[in-house]
JSON list of C-alpha atoms in Angstrom, two decimals:
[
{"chain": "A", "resi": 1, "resn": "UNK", "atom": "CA", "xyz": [33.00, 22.80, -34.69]},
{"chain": "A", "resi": 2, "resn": "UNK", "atom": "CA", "xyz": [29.20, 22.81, -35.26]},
{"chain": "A", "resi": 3, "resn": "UNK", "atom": "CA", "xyz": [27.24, 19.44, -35.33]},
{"chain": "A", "resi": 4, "resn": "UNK", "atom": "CA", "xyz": [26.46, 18.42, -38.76]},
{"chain": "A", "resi": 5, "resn": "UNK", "atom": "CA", "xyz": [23.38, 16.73, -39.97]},
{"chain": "A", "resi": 6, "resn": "UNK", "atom": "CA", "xyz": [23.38, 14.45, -43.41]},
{"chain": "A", "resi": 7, "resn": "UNK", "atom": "CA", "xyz": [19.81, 12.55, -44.02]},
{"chain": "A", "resi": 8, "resn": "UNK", "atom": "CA", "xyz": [20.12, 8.26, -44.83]},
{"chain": "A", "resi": 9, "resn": "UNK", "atom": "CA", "xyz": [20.63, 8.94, -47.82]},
{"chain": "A", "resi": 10, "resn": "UNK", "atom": "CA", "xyz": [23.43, 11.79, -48.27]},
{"chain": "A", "resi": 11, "resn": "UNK", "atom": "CA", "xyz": [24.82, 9.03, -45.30]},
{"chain": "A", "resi": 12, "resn": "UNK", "atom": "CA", "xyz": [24.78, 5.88, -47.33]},
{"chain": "A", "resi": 13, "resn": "UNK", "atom": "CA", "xyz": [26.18, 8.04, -50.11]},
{"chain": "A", "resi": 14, "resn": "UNK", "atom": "CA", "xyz": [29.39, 9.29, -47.83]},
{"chain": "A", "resi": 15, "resn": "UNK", "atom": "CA", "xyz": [29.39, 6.12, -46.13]},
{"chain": "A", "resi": 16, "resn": "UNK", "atom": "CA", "xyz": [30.16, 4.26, -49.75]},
{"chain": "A", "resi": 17, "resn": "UNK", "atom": "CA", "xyz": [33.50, 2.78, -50.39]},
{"chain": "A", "resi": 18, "resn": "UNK", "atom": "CA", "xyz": [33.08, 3.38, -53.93]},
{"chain": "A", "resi": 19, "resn": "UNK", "atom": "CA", "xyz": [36.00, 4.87, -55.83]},
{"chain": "A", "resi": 20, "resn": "UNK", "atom": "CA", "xyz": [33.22, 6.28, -58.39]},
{"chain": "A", "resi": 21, "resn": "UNK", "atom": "CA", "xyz": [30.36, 7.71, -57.09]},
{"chain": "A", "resi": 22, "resn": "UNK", "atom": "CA", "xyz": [27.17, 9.14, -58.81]},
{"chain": "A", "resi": 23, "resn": "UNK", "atom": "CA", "xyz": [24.41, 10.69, -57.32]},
{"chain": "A", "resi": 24, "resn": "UNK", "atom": "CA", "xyz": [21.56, 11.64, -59.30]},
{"chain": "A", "resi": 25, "resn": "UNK", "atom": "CA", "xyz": [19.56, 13.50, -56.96]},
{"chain": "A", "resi": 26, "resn": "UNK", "atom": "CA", "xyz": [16.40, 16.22, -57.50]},
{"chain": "A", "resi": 27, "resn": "UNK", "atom": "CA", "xyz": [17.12, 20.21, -56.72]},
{"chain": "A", "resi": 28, "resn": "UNK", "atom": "CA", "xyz": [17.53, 20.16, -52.93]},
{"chain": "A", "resi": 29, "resn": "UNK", "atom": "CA", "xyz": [18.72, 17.39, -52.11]},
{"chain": "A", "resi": 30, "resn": "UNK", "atom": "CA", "xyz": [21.58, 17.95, -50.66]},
{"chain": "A", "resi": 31, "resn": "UNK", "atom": "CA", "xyz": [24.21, 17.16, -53.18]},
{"chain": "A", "resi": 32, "resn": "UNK", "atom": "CA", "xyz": [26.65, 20.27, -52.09]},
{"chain": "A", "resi": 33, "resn": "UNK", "atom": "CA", "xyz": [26.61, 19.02, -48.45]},
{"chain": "A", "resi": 34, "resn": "UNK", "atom": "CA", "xyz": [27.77, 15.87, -49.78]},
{"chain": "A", "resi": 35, "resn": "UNK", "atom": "CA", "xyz": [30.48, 17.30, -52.00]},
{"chain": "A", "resi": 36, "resn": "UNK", "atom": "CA", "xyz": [31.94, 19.28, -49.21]},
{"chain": "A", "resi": 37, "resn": "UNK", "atom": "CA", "xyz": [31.39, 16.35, -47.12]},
{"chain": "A", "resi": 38, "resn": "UNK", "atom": "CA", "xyz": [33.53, 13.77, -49.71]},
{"chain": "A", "resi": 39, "resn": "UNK", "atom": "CA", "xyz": [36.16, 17.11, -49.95]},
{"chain": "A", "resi": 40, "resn": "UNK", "atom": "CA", "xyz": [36.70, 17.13, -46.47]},
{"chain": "A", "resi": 41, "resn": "UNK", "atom": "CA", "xyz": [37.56, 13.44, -46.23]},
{"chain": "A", "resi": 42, "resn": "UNK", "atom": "CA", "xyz": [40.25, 13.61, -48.50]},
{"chain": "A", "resi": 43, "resn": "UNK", "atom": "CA", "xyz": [41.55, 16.47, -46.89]},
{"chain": "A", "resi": 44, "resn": "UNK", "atom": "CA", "xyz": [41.85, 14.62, -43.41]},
{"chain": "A", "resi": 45, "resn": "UNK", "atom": "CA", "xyz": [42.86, 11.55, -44.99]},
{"chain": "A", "resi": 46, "resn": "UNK", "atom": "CA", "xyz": [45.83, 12.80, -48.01]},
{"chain": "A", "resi": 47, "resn": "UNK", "atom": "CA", "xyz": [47.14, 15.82, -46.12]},
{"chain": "A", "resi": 48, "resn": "UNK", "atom": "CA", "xyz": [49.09, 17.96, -48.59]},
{"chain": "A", "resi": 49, "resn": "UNK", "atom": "CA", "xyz": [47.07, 16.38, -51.45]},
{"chain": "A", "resi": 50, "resn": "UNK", "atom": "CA", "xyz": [45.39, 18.55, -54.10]},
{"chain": "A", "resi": 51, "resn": "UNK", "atom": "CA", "xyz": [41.82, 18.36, -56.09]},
{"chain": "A", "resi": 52, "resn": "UNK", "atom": "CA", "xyz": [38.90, 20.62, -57.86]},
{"chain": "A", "resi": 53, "resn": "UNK", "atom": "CA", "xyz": [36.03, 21.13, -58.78]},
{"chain": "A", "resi": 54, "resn": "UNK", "atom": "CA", "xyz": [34.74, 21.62, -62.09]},
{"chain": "A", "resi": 55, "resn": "UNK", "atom": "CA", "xyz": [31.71, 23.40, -63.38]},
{"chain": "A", "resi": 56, "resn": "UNK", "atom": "CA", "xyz": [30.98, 25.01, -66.74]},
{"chain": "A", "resi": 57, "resn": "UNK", "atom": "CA", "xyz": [31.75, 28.40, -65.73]},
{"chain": "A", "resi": 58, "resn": "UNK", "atom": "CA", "xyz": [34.00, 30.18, -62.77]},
{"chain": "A", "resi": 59, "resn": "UNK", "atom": "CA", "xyz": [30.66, 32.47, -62.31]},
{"chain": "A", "resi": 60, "resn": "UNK", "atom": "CA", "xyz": [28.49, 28.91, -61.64]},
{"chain": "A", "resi": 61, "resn": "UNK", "atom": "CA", "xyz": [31.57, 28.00, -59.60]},
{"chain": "A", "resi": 62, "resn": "UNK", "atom": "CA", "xyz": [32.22, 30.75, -57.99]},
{"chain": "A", "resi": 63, "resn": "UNK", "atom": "CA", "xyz": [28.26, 31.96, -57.08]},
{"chain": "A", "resi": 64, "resn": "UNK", "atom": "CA", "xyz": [26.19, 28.71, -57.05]},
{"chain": "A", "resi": 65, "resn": "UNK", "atom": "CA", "xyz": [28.95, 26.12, -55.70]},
{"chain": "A", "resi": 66, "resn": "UNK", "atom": "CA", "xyz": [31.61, 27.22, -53.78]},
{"chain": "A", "resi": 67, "resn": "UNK", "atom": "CA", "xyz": [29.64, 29.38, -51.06]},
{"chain": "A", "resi": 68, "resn": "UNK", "atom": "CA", "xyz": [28.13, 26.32, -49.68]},
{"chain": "A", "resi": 69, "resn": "UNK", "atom": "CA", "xyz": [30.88, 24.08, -49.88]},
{"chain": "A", "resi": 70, "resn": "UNK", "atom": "CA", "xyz": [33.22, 27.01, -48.05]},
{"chain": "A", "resi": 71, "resn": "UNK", "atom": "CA", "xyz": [30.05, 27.46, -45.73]},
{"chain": "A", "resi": 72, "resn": "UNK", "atom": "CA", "xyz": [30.09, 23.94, -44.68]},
{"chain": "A", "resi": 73, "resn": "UNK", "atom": "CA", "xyz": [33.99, 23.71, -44.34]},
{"chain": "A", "resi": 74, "resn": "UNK", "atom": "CA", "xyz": [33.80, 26.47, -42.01]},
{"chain": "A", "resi": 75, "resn": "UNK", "atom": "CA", "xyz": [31.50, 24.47, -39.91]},
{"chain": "A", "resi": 76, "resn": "UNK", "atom": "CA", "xyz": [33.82, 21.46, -39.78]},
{"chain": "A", "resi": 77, "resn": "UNK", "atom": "CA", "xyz": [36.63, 24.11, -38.18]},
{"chain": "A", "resi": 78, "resn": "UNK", "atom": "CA", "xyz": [38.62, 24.73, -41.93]},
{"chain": "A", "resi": 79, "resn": "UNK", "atom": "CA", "xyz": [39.63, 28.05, -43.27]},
{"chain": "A", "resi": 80, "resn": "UNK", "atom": "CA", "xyz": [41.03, 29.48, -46.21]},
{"chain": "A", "resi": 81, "resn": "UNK", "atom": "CA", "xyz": [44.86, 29.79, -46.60]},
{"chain": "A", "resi": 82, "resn": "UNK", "atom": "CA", "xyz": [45.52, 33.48, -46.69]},
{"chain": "A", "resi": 83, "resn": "UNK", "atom": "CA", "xyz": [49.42, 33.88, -46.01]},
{"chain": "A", "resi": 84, "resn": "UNK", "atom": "CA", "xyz": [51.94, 32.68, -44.50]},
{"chain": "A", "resi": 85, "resn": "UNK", "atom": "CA", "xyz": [50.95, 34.43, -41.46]},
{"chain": "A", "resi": 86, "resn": "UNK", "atom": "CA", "xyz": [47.36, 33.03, -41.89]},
{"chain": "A", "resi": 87, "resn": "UNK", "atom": "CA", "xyz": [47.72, 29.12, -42.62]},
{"chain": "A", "resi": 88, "resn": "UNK", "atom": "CA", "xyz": [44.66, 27.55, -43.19]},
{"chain": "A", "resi": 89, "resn": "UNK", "atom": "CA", "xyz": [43.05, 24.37, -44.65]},
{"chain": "A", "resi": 90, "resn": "UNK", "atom": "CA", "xyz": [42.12, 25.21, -48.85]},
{"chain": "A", "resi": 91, "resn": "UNK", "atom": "CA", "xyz": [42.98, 27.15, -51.54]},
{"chain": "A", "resi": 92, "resn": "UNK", "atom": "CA", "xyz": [40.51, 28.69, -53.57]}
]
């Protein structure tokens, strides 16, 4: 598992007990990181649990959100579930 690096304020954001969060953040801020981040949580925390993610189309989805999100959950040590033979972490 590689070291991961969030700034104060994706931190603070993560760190919030909240059960509504809202960031409104500028382009490059980091808001991804902090979505995978806030994923990954739940998945350690509600094991078998489900969620999504919404966007306005499976092509934003698909090439603007997900590759960083899956990028960043392969740095925490997750992987997709392929088959039975191949458990892993997520469904996508």
């Amino acid at each position: 598992m590689d070291k991961i690096y969030l700034h104060k304020g994706q931190q603070y954001f993560v760190a919030h007990p909240a059960n509504t969060k809202v960031a409104i953040c500028g382009r490059g801020y980091g808001k991804t990181s902090m979505n995978a981040v806030e994923a990954y949580n739940f998945i350690r925390e509600l094991p078998r649990s489900r969620g999504f993610f919404l966007g306005l189309t499976y092509t934003q989805i698909l090439t603007k959100f997900l590759p960083p999100i899956l990028d960043f959950w392969g740095r925490l040590g997750l992987k997709e579930h392929k088959s039975a033979s191949e458990p892993g972490h997520y469904v996508v």
